[in-house]
């Protein structure tokens, strides 16, 4: 309970601002330490799994990490071949 | 079993060399045979802080390259008989420091010393990485200031990934936080991050809190490790840190004002 109150940001002091800035920055820097190496591997694995069941091209999986203040979002976009061009909004 | 301890920080000017000298001397005062090594090739300063700059004949690089025997390069401290200094080269190129050479010298030092304290250069380049490479424990010297804390975090990442223990799958290097230049008055005014914040961010065990103290400059002026310069808050803080390094449970002695609780903060806001 006390820990909860202690964590409340204290932007009213410069020391509180220092802590808040560090916590946000280091969360990003620490995740950055692993993600550049891991992302291509995840991308390759996802592609392999989908290829077992569907015919998709090698460049149809796109992975990005969107950093946020409290958490980061791993965004995976997989482009599947449509049954018809019209459904994907592509004019015939 | 001897221990290799690296004193590191990433950022320069936070007190690595001061801390190496103080902790090395502190260990020797406690009866441990200790060697302090300067890894800062080209910018050596541990010899100055230890007050033996005019006694340097051979150095670390000479030993690595086989131009001198280890015992010719080791300088015996004149105040403490079980303390020795291995100075860095002032003239050689940094590339003269090789991983194989460092390992060979450290193994030889392990045979005669209980503690080998490696003073890392600033930065995270070759010299700093070699200083930490064969370490068993690490003292991460940090000031309560944003750039120092950030760099310490980076160094902690390197300790757990780019060192011999990490690469060979042994137990990880044991990290210790040494918070230096701590000013309780400024912390009370909200101008400096309190210990708790730095501890929460870096999340490693605390070895000691060295207060901002005029004794540190006085000691460096005369080339005496701060623990030998007489009674001072900084000297006591280093003595406590040495005890903890040796595994003793010592209460943290730097007094700090209580952080304002929720109630007092609310009252201040209303006032």
GROMACS .gro file of C-alpha atoms in nm:
model
  363
    1UNK     CA    1   0.000   0.000   0.000
    2UNK     CA    2   0.274   0.239   0.099
    3UNK     CA    3   0.470   0.127  -0.206
    4UNK     CA    4   0.179   0.234  -0.421
    5UNK     CA    5   0.184   0.586  -0.286
    6UNK     CA    6   0.560   0.605  -0.306
    7UNK     CA    7   0.549   0.533  -0.676
    8UNK     CA    8   0.330   0.830  -0.749
    9UNK     CA    9   0.531   1.062  -0.972
   10UNK     CA   10   0.650   1.376  -0.802
   11UNK     CA   11   0.694   1.619  -1.088
   12UNK     CA   12   0.701   1.901  -0.833
   13UNK     CA   13   1.069   1.836  -0.757
   14UNK     CA   14   1.352   1.811  -1.006
   15UNK     CA   15   1.467   1.486  -0.842
   16UNK     CA   16   1.122   1.339  -0.906
   17UNK     CA   17   1.145   1.445  -1.270
   18UNK     CA   18   1.488   1.277  -1.292
   19UNK     CA   19   1.347   0.950  -1.164
   20UNK     CA   20   1.044   0.959  -1.393
   21UNK     CA   21   1.257   1.034  -1.700
   22UNK     CA   22   1.500   0.756  -1.615
   23UNK     CA   23   1.227   0.499  -1.559
   24UNK     CA   24   1.070   0.568  -1.897
   25UNK     CA   25   1.401   0.585  -2.085
   26UNK     CA   26   1.556   0.276  -1.931
   27UNK     CA   27   1.245   0.068  -1.994
   28UNK     CA   28   1.293   0.145  -2.365
   29UNK     CA   29   1.668   0.097  -2.364
   30UNK     CA   30   1.646  -0.236  -2.185
   31UNK     CA   31   1.388  -0.370  -2.431
   32UNK     CA   32   1.602  -0.238  -2.716
   33UNK     CA   33   1.886  -0.459  -2.597
   34UNK     CA   34   1.710  -0.775  -2.710
   35UNK     CA   35   1.446  -0.679  -2.962
   36UNK     CA   36   1.660  -0.599  -3.268
   37UNK     CA   37   1.805  -0.950  -3.261
   38UNK     CA   38   1.480  -1.124  -3.173
   39UNK     CA   39   1.237  -0.954  -3.413
   40UNK     CA   40   1.369  -1.107  -3.738
   41UNK     CA   41   1.360  -1.451  -3.573
   42UNK     CA   42   0.998  -1.406  -3.463
   43UNK     CA   43   0.914  -1.286  -3.813
   44UNK     CA   44   1.074  -1.596  -3.970
   45UNK     CA   45   0.898  -1.835  -3.729
   46UNK     CA   46   0.554  -1.680  -3.784
   47UNK     CA   47   0.605  -1.698  -4.157
   48UNK     CA   48   0.692  -2.069  -4.133
   49UNK     CA   49   0.386  -2.149  -3.923
   50UNK     CA   50   0.149  -1.975  -4.165
   51UNK     CA   51   0.318  -2.131  -4.467
   52UNK     CA   52   0.230  -2.474  -4.332
   53UNK     CA   53  -0.135  -2.396  -4.388
   54UNK     CA   54  -0.151  -2.118  -4.647
   55UNK     CA   55   0.032  -1.993  -4.947
   56UNK     CA   56   0.175  -1.653  -4.861
   57UNK     CA   57   0.476  -1.466  -4.990
   58UNK     CA   58   0.791  -1.416  -4.786
   59UNK     CA   59   0.735  -1.043  -4.740
   60UNK     CA   60   0.378  -1.070  -4.612
   61UNK     CA   61   0.469  -1.065  -4.240
   62UNK     CA   62   0.561  -0.731  -4.089
   63UNK     CA   63   0.667  -0.688  -3.726
   64UNK     CA   64   0.716  -0.363  -3.537
   65UNK     CA   65   0.747  -0.263  -3.174
   66UNK     CA   66   0.558   0.048  -3.077
   67UNK     CA   67   0.706   0.190  -2.756
   68UNK     CA   68   0.466   0.349  -2.510
   69UNK     CA   69   0.506   0.509  -2.169
   70UNK     CA   70   0.384   0.216  -1.960
   71UNK     CA   71   0.424  -0.072  -2.203
   72UNK     CA   72   0.528  -0.141  -2.558
   73UNK     CA   73   0.309  -0.299  -2.823
   74UNK     CA   74   0.432  -0.575  -3.050
   75UNK     CA   75   0.246  -0.528  -3.374
   76UNK     CA   76   0.233  -0.816  -3.621
   77UNK     CA   77   0.076  -0.754  -3.959
   78UNK     CA   78   0.017  -1.055  -4.180
   79UNK     CA   79  -0.107  -0.997  -4.527
   80UNK     CA   80  -0.319  -1.290  -4.641
   81UNK     CA   81  -0.411  -1.347  -5.002
   82UNK     CA   82  -0.777  -1.256  -5.048
   83UNK     CA   83  -1.032  -1.481  -5.215
   84UNK     CA   84  -1.095  -1.205  -5.461
   85UNK     CA   85  -0.922  -0.878  -5.534
   86UNK     CA   86  -1.244  -0.688  -5.458
   87UNK     CA   87  -1.247  -0.795  -5.096
   88UNK     CA   88  -0.906  -0.633  -5.041
   89UNK     CA   89  -1.026  -0.318  -5.202
   90UNK     CA   90  -0.822  -0.365  -5.512
   91UNK     CA   91  -1.013  -0.264  -5.825
   92UNK     CA   92  -1.040  -0.533  -6.091
   93UNK     CA   93   3.997  -1.853  -0.327
   94UNK     CA   94   4.086  -1.511  -0.463
   95UNK     CA   95   3.827  -1.272  -0.598
   96UNK     CA   96   3.849  -1.040  -0.897
   97UNK     CA   97   3.641  -0.727  -0.849
   98UNK     CA   98   3.591  -0.469  -1.122
   99UNK     CA   99   3.514  -0.109  -1.029
  100UNK     CA  100   3.313   0.026  -1.321
  101UNK     CA  101   3.052   0.288  -1.412
  102UNK     CA  102   3.035   0.374  -1.780
  103UNK     CA  103   3.034   0.745  -1.703
  104UNK     CA  104   3.361   0.918  -1.621
  105UNK     CA  105   3.426   1.128  -1.314
  106UNK     CA  106   3.190   0.947  -1.080
  107UNK     CA  107   3.464   0.814  -0.850
  108UNK     CA  108   3.592   0.484  -0.991
  109UNK     CA  109   3.959   0.548  -0.917
  110UNK     CA  110   3.888   0.705  -0.577
  111UNK     CA  111   3.675   0.401  -0.493
  112UNK     CA  112   3.931   0.151  -0.623
  113UNK     CA  113   4.202   0.309  -0.407
  114UNK     CA  114   3.979   0.335  -0.099
  115UNK     CA  115   3.839  -0.017  -0.125
  116UNK     CA  116   4.179  -0.168  -0.212
  117UNK     CA  117   4.337   0.002   0.088
  118UNK     CA  118   4.037  -0.089   0.305
  119UNK     CA  119   4.070  -0.458   0.217
  120UNK     CA  120   4.444  -0.447   0.291
  121UNK     CA  121   4.375  -0.279   0.629
  122UNK     CA  122   4.148  -0.572   0.708
  123UNK     CA  123   4.439  -0.809   0.651
  124UNK     CA  124   4.355  -0.921   0.297
  125UNK     CA  125   4.639  -0.931   0.048
  126UNK     CA  126   4.515  -0.701  -0.225
  127UNK     CA  127   4.628  -0.583  -0.566
  128UNK     CA  128   4.474  -0.283  -0.742
  129UNK     CA  129   4.512  -0.270  -1.122
  130UNK     CA  130   4.475   0.030  -1.349
  131UNK     CA  131   4.309  -0.067  -1.680
  132UNK     CA  132   4.309   0.288  -1.817
  133UNK     CA  133   4.590   0.257  -2.070
  134UNK     CA  134   4.708   0.599  -2.183
  135UNK     CA  135   4.526   0.787  -1.906
  136UNK     CA  136   4.651   0.614  -1.595
  137UNK     CA  137   4.562   0.783  -1.268
  138UNK     CA  138   4.540   0.514  -1.004
  139UNK     CA  139   4.915   0.565  -0.939
  140UNK     CA  140   4.848   0.934  -0.860
  141UNK     CA  141   4.556   0.858  -0.629
  142UNK     CA  142   4.762   0.589  -0.454
  143UNK     CA  143   5.059   0.827  -0.430
  144UNK     CA  144   5.311   0.601  -0.606
  145UNK     CA  145   5.338   0.783  -0.941
  146UNK     CA  146   5.712   0.834  -0.907
  147UNK     CA  147   5.780   0.468  -0.838
  148UNK     CA  148   5.636   0.336  -1.165
  149UNK     CA  149   5.904   0.155  -1.367
  150UNK     CA  150   5.725  -0.125  -1.547
  151UNK     CA  151   5.353  -0.152  -1.612
  152UNK     CA  152   5.066  -0.388  -1.698
  153UNK     CA  153   5.144  -0.379  -2.073
  154UNK     CA  154   5.513  -0.458  -2.013
  155UNK     CA  155   5.403  -0.769  -1.824
  156UNK     CA  156   5.151  -0.872  -2.091
  157UNK     CA  157   5.415  -0.837  -2.362
  158UNK     CA  158   5.677  -1.026  -2.164
  159UNK     CA  159   5.909  -0.726  -2.124
  160UNK     CA  160   5.894  -0.744  -1.745
  161UNK     CA  161   5.802  -1.001  -1.486
  162UNK     CA  162   5.484  -0.941  -1.286
  163UNK     CA  163   5.676  -0.890  -0.963
  164UNK     CA  164   5.893  -0.623  -1.127
  165UNK     CA  165   5.586  -0.424  -1.227
  166UNK     CA  166   5.396  -0.460  -0.898
  167UNK     CA  167   5.454  -0.162  -0.667
  168UNK     CA  168   5.431  -0.242  -0.299
  169UNK     CA  169   5.240   0.021  -0.103
  170UNK     CA  170   5.457   0.192   0.159
  171UNK     CA  171   5.174   0.228   0.412
  172UNK     CA  172   5.013  -0.115   0.390
  173UNK     CA  173   5.238  -0.414   0.341
  174UNK     CA  174   4.974  -0.639   0.186
  175UNK     CA  175   4.868  -0.384  -0.077
  176UNK     CA  176   5.020  -0.368  -0.427
  177UNK     CA  177   4.952  -0.160  -0.736
  178UNK     CA  178   4.984  -0.268  -1.096
  179UNK     CA  179   4.996   0.056  -1.298
  180UNK     CA  180   4.868   0.101  -1.653
  181UNK     CA  181   5.096   0.210  -1.934
  182UNK     CA  182   5.091   0.582  -2.001
  183UNK     CA  183   5.249   0.565  -2.345
  184UNK     CA  184   5.129   0.250  -2.516
  185UNK     CA  185   4.838   0.207  -2.746
  186UNK     CA  186   4.516   0.074  -2.594
  187UNK     CA  187   4.528  -0.223  -2.833
  188UNK     CA  188   4.829  -0.358  -2.643
  189UNK     CA  189   4.576  -0.484  -2.389
  190UNK     CA  190   4.464  -0.826  -2.511
  191UNK     CA  191   4.211  -1.064  -2.361
  192UNK     CA  192   4.466  -1.346  -2.348
  193UNK     CA  193   4.727  -1.119  -2.191
  194UNK     CA  194   4.485  -0.989  -1.928
  195UNK     CA  195   4.374  -1.343  -1.843
  196UNK     CA  196   4.733  -1.460  -1.803
  197UNK     CA  197   4.827  -1.174  -1.568
  198UNK     CA  198   4.507  -1.212  -1.364
  199UNK     CA  199   4.568  -1.585  -1.321
  200UNK     CA  200   4.918  -1.512  -1.196
  201UNK     CA  201   4.781  -1.248  -0.956
  202UNK     CA  202   4.523  -1.495  -0.823
  203UNK     CA  203   4.810  -1.705  -0.691
  204UNK     CA  204   4.939  -1.433  -0.461
  205UNK     CA  205   4.641  -1.212  -0.372
  206UNK     CA  206   4.307  -1.255  -0.194
  207UNK     CA  207   4.149  -0.963  -0.379
  208UNK     CA  208   4.229  -0.819  -0.721
  209UNK     CA  209   4.053  -0.486  -0.774
  210UNK     CA  210   4.037  -0.368  -1.136
  211UNK     CA  211   3.994   0.004  -1.196
  212UNK     CA  212   3.802   0.032  -1.523
  213UNK     CA  213   3.844   0.320  -1.767
  214UNK     CA  214   3.531   0.525  -1.839
  215UNK     CA  215   3.318   0.430  -2.138
  216UNK     CA  216   3.213   0.088  -2.262
  217UNK     CA  217   3.488   0.033  -2.518
  218UNK     CA  218   3.765  -0.227  -2.522
  219UNK     CA  219   3.947  -0.116  -2.205
  220UNK     CA  220   3.629  -0.112  -1.999
  221UNK     CA  221   3.515  -0.446  -2.138
  222UNK     CA  222   3.852  -0.607  -2.063
  223UNK     CA  223   3.850  -0.466  -1.709
  224UNK     CA  224   3.517  -0.639  -1.640
  225UNK     CA  225   3.573  -0.950  -1.853
  226UNK     CA  226   3.721  -1.186  -1.593
  227UNK     CA  227   3.554  -1.034  -1.286
  228UNK     CA  228   3.375  -1.236  -1.019
  229UNK     CA  229   3.204  -0.931  -0.871
  230UNK     CA  230   3.143  -0.577  -0.991
  231UNK     CA  231   3.119  -0.252  -0.801
  232UNK     CA  232   2.907  -0.017  -1.011
  233UNK     CA  233   2.993   0.337  -0.901
  234UNK     CA  234   2.696   0.567  -0.956
  235UNK     CA  235   2.616   0.930  -0.879
  236UNK     CA  236   2.250   1.016  -0.805
  237UNK     CA  237   2.223   1.191  -1.140
  238UNK     CA  238   2.047   1.095  -1.465
  239UNK     CA  239   2.344   1.036  -1.696
  240UNK     CA  240   2.534   0.834  -1.438
  241UNK     CA  241   2.234   0.611  -1.360
  242UNK     CA  242   2.165   0.557  -1.729
  243UNK     CA  243   2.529   0.460  -1.795
  244UNK     CA  244   2.531   0.227  -1.493
  245UNK     CA  245   2.227   0.052  -1.634
  246UNK     CA  246   2.410   0.005  -1.963
  247UNK     CA  247   2.715  -0.133  -1.783
  248UNK     CA  248   2.494  -0.380  -1.593
  249UNK     CA  249   2.371  -0.505  -1.930
  250UNK     CA  250   2.731  -0.563  -2.043
  251UNK     CA  251   2.824  -0.737  -1.717
  252UNK     CA  252   2.547  -0.989  -1.769
  253UNK     CA  253   2.618  -1.053  -2.138
  254UNK     CA  254   2.969  -0.969  -2.256
  255UNK     CA  255   3.188  -1.116  -1.982
  256UNK     CA  256   3.369  -1.444  -1.930
  257UNK     CA  257   3.116  -1.565  -1.673
  258UNK     CA  258   2.827  -1.480  -1.907
  259UNK     CA  259   2.989  -1.635  -2.213
  260UNK     CA  260   3.084  -1.958  -2.039
  261UNK     CA  261   2.749  -1.999  -1.861
  262UNK     CA  262   2.890  -1.971  -1.508
  263UNK     CA  263   2.716  -1.795  -1.222
  264UNK     CA  264   2.671  -1.432  -1.324
  265UNK     CA  265   2.901  -1.157  -1.199
  266UNK     CA  266   2.769  -1.035  -0.863
  267UNK     CA  267   2.690  -0.663  -0.897
  268UNK     CA  268   2.709  -0.412  -0.612
  269UNK     CA  269   2.586  -0.053  -0.622
  270UNK     CA  270   2.818   0.208  -0.472
  271UNK     CA  271   2.633   0.538  -0.463
  272UNK     CA  272   2.886   0.822  -0.446
  273UNK     CA  273   2.872   1.201  -0.404
  274UNK     CA  274   2.543   1.159  -0.216
  275UNK     CA  275   2.416   1.478  -0.055
  276UNK     CA  276   2.137   1.425   0.199
  277UNK     CA  277   2.066   1.798   0.221
  278UNK     CA  278   1.998   1.821  -0.152
  279UNK     CA  279   1.794   1.500  -0.140
  280UNK     CA  280   1.580   1.655   0.135
  281UNK     CA  281   1.520   1.958  -0.085
  282UNK     CA  282   1.414   1.740  -0.376
  283UNK     CA  283   1.714   1.846  -0.582
  284UNK     CA  284   1.878   1.504  -0.587
  285UNK     CA  285   1.735   1.159  -0.642
  286UNK     CA  286   1.708   0.968  -0.314
  287UNK     CA  287   1.884   0.636  -0.265
  288UNK     CA  288   1.552   0.450  -0.291
  289UNK     CA  289   1.489   0.579  -0.642
  290UNK     CA  290   1.833   0.482  -0.770
  291UNK     CA  291   1.800   0.141  -0.606
  292UNK     CA  292   1.457   0.088  -0.756
  293UNK     CA  293   1.578   0.182  -1.104
  294UNK     CA  294   1.901  -0.019  -1.106
  295UNK     CA  295   1.769  -0.304  -0.889
  296UNK     CA  296   2.103  -0.436  -0.759
  297UNK     CA  297   2.222  -0.480  -0.399
  298UNK     CA  298   2.364  -0.174  -0.226
  299UNK     CA  299   2.728  -0.187  -0.117
  300UNK     CA  300   2.748   0.161   0.029
  301UNK     CA  301   2.661   0.528   0.015
  302UNK     CA  302   2.958   0.763   0.002
  303UNK     CA  303   2.857   1.116   0.093
  304UNK     CA  304   2.984   1.419  -0.092
  305UNK     CA  305   3.290   1.499   0.117
  306UNK     CA  306   3.583   1.742   0.100
  307UNK     CA  307   3.802   1.457   0.227
  308UNK     CA  308   3.798   1.295  -0.117
  309UNK     CA  309   3.976   1.588  -0.286
  310UNK     CA  310   4.210   1.632   0.010
  311UNK     CA  311   4.309   1.266  -0.013
  312UNK     CA  312   4.368   1.282  -0.388
  313UNK     CA  313   4.576   1.601  -0.349
  314UNK     CA  314   4.826   1.416  -0.134
  315UNK     CA  315   4.803   1.074  -0.300
  316UNK     CA  316   4.647   0.888  -0.009
  317UNK     CA  317   4.349   0.652  -0.033
  318UNK     CA  318   4.066   0.830   0.148
  319UNK     CA  319   4.041   0.555   0.412
  320UNK     CA  320   4.400   0.632   0.520
  321UNK     CA  321   4.360   1.007   0.524
  322UNK     CA  322   4.195   1.027   0.864
  323UNK     CA  323   3.842   1.021   0.994
  324UNK     CA  324   3.582   1.149   0.751
  325UNK     CA  325   3.228   1.050   0.653
  326UNK     CA  326   3.362   0.929   0.317
  327UNK     CA  327   3.629   0.716   0.487
  328UNK     CA  328   3.369   0.557   0.718
  329UNK     CA  329   3.142   0.490   0.421
  330UNK     CA  330   3.423   0.310   0.235
  331UNK     CA  331   3.518   0.112   0.547
  332UNK     CA  332   3.157  -0.006   0.575
  333UNK     CA  333   3.151  -0.091   0.205
  334UNK     CA  334   3.466  -0.301   0.251
  335UNK     CA  335   3.304  -0.489   0.540
  336UNK     CA  336   3.000  -0.565   0.325
  337UNK     CA  337   3.224  -0.675   0.039
  338UNK     CA  338   3.381  -0.921   0.283
  339UNK     CA  339   3.035  -1.055   0.359
  340UNK     CA  340   2.958  -0.878   0.686
  341UNK     CA  341   2.613  -0.743   0.761
  342UNK     CA  342   2.656  -0.376   0.842
  343UNK     CA  343   2.375  -0.127   0.886
  344UNK     CA  344   2.367   0.153   0.626
  345UNK     CA  345   2.503   0.447   0.818
  346UNK     CA  346   2.431   0.748   0.601
  347UNK     CA  347   2.138   0.914   0.763
  348UNK     CA  348   1.874   1.043   0.533
  349UNK     CA  349   1.560   1.235   0.602
  350UNK     CA  350   1.232   1.049   0.574
  351UNK     CA  351   1.056   1.085   0.245
  352UNK     CA  352   0.737   1.283   0.285
  353UNK     CA  353   0.442   1.048   0.316
  354UNK     CA  354   0.110   1.089   0.134
  355UNK     CA  355  -0.041   1.283   0.422
  356UNK     CA  356   0.234   1.542   0.447
  357UNK     CA  357   0.238   1.580   0.070
  358UNK     CA  358  -0.136   1.645   0.066
  359UNK     CA  359  -0.101   1.894   0.348
  360UNK     CA  360   0.180   2.072   0.168
  361UNK     CA  361  -0.036   2.098  -0.141
  362UNK     CA  362  -0.321   2.247   0.056
  363UNK     CA  363  -0.100   2.492   0.237
   0.00000   0.00000   0.00000
